Coordinates of C-alpha atoms in Angstrom, one line a residue:
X1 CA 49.3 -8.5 8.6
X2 CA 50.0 -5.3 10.1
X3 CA 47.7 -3.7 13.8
X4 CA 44.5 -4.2 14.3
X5 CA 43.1 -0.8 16.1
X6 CA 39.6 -1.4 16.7
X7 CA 37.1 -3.7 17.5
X8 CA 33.3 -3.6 17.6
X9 CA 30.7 -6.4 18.0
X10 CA 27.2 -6.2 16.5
X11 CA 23.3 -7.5 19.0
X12 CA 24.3 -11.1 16.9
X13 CA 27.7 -11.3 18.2
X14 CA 29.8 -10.2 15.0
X15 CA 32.7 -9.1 15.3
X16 CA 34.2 -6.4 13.0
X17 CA 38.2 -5.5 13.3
X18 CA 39.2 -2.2 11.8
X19 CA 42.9 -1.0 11.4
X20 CA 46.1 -0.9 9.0
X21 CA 46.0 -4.3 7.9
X22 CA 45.2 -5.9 3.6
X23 CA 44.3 -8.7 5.0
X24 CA 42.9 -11.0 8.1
X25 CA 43.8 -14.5 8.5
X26 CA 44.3 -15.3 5.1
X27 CA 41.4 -12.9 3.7
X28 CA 41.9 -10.1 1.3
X29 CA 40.2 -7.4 3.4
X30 CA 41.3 -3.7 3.2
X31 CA 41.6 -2.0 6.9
X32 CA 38.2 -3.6 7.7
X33 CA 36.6 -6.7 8.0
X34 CA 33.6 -9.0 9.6
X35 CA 34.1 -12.7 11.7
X36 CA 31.2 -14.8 11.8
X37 CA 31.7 -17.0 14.8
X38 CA 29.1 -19.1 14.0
X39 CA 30.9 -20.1 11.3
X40 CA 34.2 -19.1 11.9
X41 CA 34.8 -16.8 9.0
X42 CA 36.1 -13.6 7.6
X43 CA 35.2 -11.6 5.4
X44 CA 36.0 -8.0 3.7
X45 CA 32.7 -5.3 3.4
X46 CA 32.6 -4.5 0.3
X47 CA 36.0 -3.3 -1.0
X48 CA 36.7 -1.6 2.4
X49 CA 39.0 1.7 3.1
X50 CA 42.2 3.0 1.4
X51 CA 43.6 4.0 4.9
X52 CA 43.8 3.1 8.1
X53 CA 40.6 2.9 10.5
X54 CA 41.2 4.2 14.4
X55 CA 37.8 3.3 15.9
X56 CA 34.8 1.7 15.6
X57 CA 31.3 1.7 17.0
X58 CA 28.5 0.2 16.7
X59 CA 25.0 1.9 17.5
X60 CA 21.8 1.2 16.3
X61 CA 22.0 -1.1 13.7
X62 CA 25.0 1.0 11.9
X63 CA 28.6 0.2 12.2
X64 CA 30.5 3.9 12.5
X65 CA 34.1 3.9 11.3
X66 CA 36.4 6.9 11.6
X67 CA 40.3 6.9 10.9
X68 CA 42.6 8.3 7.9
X69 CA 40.7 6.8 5.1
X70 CA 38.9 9.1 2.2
X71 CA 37.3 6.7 0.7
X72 CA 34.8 3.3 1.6
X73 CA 33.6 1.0 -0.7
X74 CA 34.9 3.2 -3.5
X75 CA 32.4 6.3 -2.1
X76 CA 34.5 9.3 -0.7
X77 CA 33.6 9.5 2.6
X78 CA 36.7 12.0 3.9
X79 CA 37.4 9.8 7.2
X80 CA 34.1 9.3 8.7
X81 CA 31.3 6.9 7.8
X82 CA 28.9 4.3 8.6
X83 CA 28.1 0.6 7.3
X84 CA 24.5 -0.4 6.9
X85 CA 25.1 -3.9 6.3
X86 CA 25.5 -3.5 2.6
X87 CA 26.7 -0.2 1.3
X88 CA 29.1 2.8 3.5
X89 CA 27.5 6.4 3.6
X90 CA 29.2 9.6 3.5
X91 CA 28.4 12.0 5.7
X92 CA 28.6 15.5 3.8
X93 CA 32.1 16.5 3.3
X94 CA 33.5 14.9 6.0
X95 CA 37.1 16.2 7.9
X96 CA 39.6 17.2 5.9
X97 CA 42.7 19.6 6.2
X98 CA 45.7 19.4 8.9
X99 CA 45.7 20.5 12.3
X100 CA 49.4 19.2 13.6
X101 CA 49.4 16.0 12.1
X102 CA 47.6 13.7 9.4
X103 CA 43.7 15.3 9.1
X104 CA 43.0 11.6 11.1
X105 CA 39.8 11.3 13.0
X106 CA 40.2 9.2 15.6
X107 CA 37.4 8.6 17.7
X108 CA 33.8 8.7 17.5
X109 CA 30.4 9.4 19.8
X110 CA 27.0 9.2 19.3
X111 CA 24.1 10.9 21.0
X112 CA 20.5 10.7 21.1
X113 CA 19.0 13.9 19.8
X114 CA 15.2 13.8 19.6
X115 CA 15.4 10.2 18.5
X116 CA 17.9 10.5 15.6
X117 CA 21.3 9.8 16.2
X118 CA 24.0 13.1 16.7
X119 CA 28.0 12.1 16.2
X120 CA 30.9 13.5 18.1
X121 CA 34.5 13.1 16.2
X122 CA 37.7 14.2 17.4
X123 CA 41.2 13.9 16.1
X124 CA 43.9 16.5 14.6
X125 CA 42.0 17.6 11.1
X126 CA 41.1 21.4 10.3
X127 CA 37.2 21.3 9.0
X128 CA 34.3 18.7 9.4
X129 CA 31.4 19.6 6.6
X130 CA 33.9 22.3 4.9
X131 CA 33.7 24.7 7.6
X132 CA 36.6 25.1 10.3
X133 CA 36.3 22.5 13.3
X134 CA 39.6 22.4 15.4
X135 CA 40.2 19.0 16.1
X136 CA 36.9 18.3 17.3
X137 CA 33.4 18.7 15.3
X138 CA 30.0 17.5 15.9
X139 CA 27.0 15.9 13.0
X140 CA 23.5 16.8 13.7
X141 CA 21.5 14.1 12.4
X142 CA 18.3 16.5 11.7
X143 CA 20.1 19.0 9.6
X144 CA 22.9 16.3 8.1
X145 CA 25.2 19.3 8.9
X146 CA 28.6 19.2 10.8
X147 CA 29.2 22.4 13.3
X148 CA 32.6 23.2 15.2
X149 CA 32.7 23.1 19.0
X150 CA 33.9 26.4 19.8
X151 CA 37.0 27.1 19.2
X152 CA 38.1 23.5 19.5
X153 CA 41.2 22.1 20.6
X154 CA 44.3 23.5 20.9
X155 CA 47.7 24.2 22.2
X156 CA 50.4 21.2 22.8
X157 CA 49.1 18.6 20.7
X158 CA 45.9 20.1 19.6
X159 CA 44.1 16.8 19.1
X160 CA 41.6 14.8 20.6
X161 CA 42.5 11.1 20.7
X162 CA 38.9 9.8 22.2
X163 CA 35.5 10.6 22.8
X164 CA 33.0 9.0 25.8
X165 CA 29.4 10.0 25.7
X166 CA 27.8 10.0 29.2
X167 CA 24.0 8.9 29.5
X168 CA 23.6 12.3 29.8
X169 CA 24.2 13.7 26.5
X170 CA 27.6 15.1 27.4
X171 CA 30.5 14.3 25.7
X172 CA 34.4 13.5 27.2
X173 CA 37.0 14.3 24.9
X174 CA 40.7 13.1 26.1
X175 CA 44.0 14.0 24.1
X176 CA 46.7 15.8 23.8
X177 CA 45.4 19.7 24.1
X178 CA 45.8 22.7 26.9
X179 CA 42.5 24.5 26.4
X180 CA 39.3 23.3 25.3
X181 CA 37.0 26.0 23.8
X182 CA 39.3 28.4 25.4
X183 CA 38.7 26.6 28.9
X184 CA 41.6 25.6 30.2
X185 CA 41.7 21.9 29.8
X186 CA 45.0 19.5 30.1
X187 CA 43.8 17.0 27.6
X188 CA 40.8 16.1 29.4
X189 CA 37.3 18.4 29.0
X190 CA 33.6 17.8 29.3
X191 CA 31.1 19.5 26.8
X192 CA 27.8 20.0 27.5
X193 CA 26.5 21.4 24.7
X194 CA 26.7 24.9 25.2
X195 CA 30.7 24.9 26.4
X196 CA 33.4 23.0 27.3
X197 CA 34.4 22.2 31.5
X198 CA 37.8 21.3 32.5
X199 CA 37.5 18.5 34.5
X200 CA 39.4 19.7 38.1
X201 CA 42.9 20.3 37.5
X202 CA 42.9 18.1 34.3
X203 CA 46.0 15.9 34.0
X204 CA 50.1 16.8 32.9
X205 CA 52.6 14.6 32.0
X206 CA 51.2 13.4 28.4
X207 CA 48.5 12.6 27.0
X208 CA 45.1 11.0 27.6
X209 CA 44.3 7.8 25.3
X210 CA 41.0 6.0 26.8
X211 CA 38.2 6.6 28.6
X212 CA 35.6 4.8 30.5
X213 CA 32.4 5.3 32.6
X214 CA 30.7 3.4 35.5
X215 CA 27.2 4.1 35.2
X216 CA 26.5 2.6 38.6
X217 CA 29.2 4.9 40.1
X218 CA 29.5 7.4 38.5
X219 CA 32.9 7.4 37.9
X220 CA 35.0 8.0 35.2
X221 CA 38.6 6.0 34.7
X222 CA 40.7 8.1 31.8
X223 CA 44.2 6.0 30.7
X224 CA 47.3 7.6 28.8
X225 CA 50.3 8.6 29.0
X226 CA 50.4 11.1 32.0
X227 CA 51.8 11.4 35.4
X228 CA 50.1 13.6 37.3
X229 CA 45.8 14.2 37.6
X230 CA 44.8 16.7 39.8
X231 CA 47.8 17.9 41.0
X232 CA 49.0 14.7 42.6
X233 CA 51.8 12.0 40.9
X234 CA 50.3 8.9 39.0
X235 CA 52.6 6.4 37.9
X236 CA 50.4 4.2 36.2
X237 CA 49.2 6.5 33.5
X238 CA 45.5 5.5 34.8
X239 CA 43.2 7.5 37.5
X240 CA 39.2 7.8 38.4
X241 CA 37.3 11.0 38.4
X242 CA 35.0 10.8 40.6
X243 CA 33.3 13.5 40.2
X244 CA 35.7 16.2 42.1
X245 CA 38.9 14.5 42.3
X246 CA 41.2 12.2 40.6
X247 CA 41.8 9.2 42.7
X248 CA 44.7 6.4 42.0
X249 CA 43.8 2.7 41.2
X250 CA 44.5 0.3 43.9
X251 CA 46.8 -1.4 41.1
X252 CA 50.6 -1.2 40.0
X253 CA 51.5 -2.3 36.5
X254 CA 54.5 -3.0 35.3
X255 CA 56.7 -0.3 34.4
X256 CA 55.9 2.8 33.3
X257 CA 52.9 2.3 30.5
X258 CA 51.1 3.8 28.3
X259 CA 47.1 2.8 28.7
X260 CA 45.3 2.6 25.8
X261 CA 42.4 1.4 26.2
X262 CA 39.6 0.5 29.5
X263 CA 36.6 -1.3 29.4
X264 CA 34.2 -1.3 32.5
X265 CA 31.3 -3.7 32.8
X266 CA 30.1 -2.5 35.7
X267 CA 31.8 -4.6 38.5
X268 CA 35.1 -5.5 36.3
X269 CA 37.4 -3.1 34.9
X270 CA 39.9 -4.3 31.8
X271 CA 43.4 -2.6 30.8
X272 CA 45.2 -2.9 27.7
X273 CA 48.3 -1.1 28.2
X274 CA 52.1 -0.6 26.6
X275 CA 54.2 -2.8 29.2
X276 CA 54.9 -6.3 30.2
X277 CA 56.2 -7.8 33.4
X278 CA 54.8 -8.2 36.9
X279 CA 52.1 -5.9 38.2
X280 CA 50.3 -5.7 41.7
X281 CA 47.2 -5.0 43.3
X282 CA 45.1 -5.3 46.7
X283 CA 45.1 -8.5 48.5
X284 CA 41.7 -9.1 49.9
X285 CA 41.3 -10.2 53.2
X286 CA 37.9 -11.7 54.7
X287 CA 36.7 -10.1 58.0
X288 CA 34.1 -11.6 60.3
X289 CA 31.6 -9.6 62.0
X290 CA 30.3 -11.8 65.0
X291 CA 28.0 -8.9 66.1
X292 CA 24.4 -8.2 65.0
X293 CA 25.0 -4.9 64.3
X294 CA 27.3 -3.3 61.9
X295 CA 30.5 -1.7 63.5
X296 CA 32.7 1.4 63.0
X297 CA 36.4 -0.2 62.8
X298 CA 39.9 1.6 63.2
X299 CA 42.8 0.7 60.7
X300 CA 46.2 0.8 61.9
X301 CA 48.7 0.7 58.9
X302 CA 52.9 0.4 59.6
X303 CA 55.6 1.0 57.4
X304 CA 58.9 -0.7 58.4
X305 CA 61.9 -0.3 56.1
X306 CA 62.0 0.5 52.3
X307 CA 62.0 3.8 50.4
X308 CA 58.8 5.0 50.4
X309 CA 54.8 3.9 51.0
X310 CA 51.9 5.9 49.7
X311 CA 48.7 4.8 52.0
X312 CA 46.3 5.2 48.7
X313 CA 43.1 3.5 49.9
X314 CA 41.3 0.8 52.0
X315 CA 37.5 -0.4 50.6
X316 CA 35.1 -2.7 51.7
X317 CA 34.1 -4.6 48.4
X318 CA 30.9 -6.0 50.7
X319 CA 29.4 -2.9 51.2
X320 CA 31.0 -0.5 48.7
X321 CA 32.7 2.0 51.0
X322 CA 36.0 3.7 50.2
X323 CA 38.2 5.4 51.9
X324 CA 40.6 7.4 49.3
X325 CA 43.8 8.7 50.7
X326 CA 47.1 10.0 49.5
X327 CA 48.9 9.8 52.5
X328 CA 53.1 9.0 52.4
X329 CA 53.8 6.7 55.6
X330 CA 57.6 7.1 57.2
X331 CA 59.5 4.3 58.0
X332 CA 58.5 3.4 61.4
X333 CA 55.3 5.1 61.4
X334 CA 51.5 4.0 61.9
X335 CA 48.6 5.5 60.2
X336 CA 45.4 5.2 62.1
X337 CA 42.2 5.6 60.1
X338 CA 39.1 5.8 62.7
X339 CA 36.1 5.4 61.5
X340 CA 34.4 5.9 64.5
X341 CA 31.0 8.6 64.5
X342 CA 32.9 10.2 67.4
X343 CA 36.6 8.8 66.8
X344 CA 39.3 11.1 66.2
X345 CA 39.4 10.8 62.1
X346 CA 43.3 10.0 60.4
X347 CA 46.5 10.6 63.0
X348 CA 49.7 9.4 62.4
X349 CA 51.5 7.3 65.5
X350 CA 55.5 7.3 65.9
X351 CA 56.5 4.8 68.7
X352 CA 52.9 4.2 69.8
X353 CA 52.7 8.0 70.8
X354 CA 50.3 10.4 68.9
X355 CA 52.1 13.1 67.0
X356 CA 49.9 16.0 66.2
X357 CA 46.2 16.7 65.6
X358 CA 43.6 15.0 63.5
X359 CA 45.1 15.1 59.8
X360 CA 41.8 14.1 58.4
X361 CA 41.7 17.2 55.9
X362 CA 45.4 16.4 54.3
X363 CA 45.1 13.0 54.3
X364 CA 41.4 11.9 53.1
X365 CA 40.2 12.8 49.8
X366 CA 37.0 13.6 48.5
X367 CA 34.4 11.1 47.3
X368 CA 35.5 9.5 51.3
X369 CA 33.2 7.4 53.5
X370 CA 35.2 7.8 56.2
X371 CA 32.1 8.3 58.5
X372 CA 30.2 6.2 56.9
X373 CA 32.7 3.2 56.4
X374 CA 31.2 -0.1 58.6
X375 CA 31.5 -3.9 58.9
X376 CA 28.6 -5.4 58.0
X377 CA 27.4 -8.8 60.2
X378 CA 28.8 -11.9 58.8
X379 CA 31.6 -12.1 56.2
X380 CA 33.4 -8.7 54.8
X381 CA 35.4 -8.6 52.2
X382 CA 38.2 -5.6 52.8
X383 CA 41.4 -4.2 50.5
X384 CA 43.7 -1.9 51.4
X385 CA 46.2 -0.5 48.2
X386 CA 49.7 1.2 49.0
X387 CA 52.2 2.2 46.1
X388 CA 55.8 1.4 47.8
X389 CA 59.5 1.3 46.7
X390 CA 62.1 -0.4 48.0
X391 CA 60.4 -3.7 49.3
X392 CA 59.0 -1.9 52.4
X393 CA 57.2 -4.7 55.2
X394 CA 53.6 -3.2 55.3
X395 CA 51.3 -4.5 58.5
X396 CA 47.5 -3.6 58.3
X397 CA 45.3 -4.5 61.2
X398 CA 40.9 -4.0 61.4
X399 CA 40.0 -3.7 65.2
X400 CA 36.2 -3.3 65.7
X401 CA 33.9 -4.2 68.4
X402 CA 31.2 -6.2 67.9
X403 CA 27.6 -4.8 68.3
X404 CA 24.5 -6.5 69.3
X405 CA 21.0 -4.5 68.7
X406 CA 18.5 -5.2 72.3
X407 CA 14.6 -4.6 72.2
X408 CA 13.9 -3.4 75.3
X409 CA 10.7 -3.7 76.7

């Protein structure tokens, strides 16, 4: 009965649920439970929460819970705590007081601090440890003291909704907030430790709800509720940061939704999200490369009809490269992307003619591999992603050369 609004799974493949429910699947269990899969079971820990759990993590050996609760297994615990297998812990005071809404934490990090284990917890209460901590506060395992981040966060919302620590020791905090330690910060701030960084032009629209990194990459994909990051219109609520720019997905859900949660294994990413219906992505097409040699191709991209195409990228999943645009296409225009060492870069055709200069600078974005983009020998597997409206008729063609090394000699 009632949402379930986190999940966690233990090294044995546990699985604890946490959120506003009395009981799960016919066990009493109060806002948090345990399944066995081995044995198909639930059960309650200990006599759980007397509120509602938000998030939970597990690190270390120690299941961390944080949410609107005061109390776990009958110990006050003031909305944070941890579960040792048999018994919750308390640490200090906890968060208490009202910042804009309920005194909730919602979302939890930890850090390794000279091997003992530093929390991060964000959400809309007042003090963490008895001391003021806008919204966001941070537990230092060595001193089992809480400390405020600055000045915390504040304006619109003032809350933080979720927390991503990079392998780094730095912490993401998304929400619903306009400065971050006095930065200005639209709901999306990096802290290092000594301060808080916006991240670019941050995002407007709403509010930012999940958060995930790709260690391989690099890159960070934040979810929500916004429509704009970094200036430029998203209408999925869900963008990368790659380090200097917030680039589209090469996806298009249904509707208009709220994302509220991301997962990325490394090669796949997952969305939970607000909407139902039919969505869209990339179709991949397979590209042979009869040479020896890698070659440089040149795209050629038309729009016929419709109301509108945004060229947003075209990748080569075989090799990695991407080429991130945000480029709007006419009807009856042809984008050409040349990838060429000496080619001329990104023009725009009407009528076969060329119409203007190089656009390069307008029309790729940074984090590009526009130079270094290639088809590899053999089998390549390429995707190009365009956000349209009206039912537009899109024609993409690769043209490339194929290149054979010689030994001379």
């Amino acid at each position: 009965n009632f949402p379930v609004h986190a999940l966690a799974v233990d090294p044995a493949g546990n699985l604890y649920a946490g959120g506003l429910f009395t009981s799960i699947n016919g066990v009493a269990a109060n806002y948090i439970a345990k399944y066995v899969p081995s044995t198909g079971t639930w059960s309650a820990l200990s006599t759980g929460m007397n509120s509602t759990v938000w998030r939970l993590r597990w690190h270390e050996g120690l299941l961390y819970a944080v949410g609107e609760f005061t109390t776990a297994g009958g110990t006050t615990v003031n909305r944070v705590t941890s579960w040792n297998g048999s018994a919750f812990t308390a640490f200090g005071s906890g968060t208490k007081g009202v910042a804009g809404g309920t005194g909730a934490a919602y979302d939890i990090a930890i850090t390794q601090n000279d091997g003992l284990n530093d929390m991060y917890v964000t959400g809309n209460f007042a003090t963490a440890g008895g001391s003021a901590a806008v919204a966001i506060a941070k537990y230092t395992a060595s001193t089992a003291a809480w400390s405020a981040l600055s000045t915390g966060l504040t304006g619109s919302g003032g809350e933080g909704r979720v927390l991503l620590a990079l392998p780094n020791g730095d912490v993401i905090v998304g929400g619903s907030f306009t400065t971050a330690g006095g930065v200005t910060a639209g709901s999306i701030a990096r802290y290092n430790g000594r301060g808080f960084f916006a991240l670019g032009r941050s995002v407007a629209g709403g509010n930012v709800y999940s958060l995930a990194y790709n260690t391989t990459s690099g890159n960070l994909t934040i979810g929500g509720s916004f429509t704009s990051a970094g200036g430029s219109s998203i209408g999925d609520r869900v963008a990368t940061w790659n380090g200097s720019k917030y680039l589209p997905l090469d996806i298009d859900l249904p509707g208009s939704p709220d994302v509220w949660d991301i997962v990325d294994t490394g090669s796949d990413l997952y969305l939970g999200f607000s909407t139902t219906g039919t969505g869209y992505y990339s179709n991949p097409t397979t590209i042979n490369n009869a040479g020896t040699e890698p070659a440089n191709p040149i795209f050629k991209i038309t729009r016929s009809g419709g109301t509108s195409t945004v060229i947003q990228s075209i990748e080569n999943t075989t090799t990695g490269k991407r080429i991130y645009l945000n480029r709007s296409l006419q009807d009856g225009e042809t984008l050409v992307i040349d990838t060429r060492v000496n080619g001329k870069g990104v023009y725009s055709e009407f009528s076969g003619g060329v119409v203007g200069a190089e656009i390069q600078p307008a029309a790729v974005l940074p984090g590009s591999n526009l130079k270094t983009f290639t088809i590899l020998q053999g089998d390549n597997t390429i995707q190009c992603y365009a956000s349209v409206a009206g039912s537009p008729t899109i024609t993409a063609f690769c043209m490339f050369r194929d290149c054979f090394g010689s030994l001379d000699g």
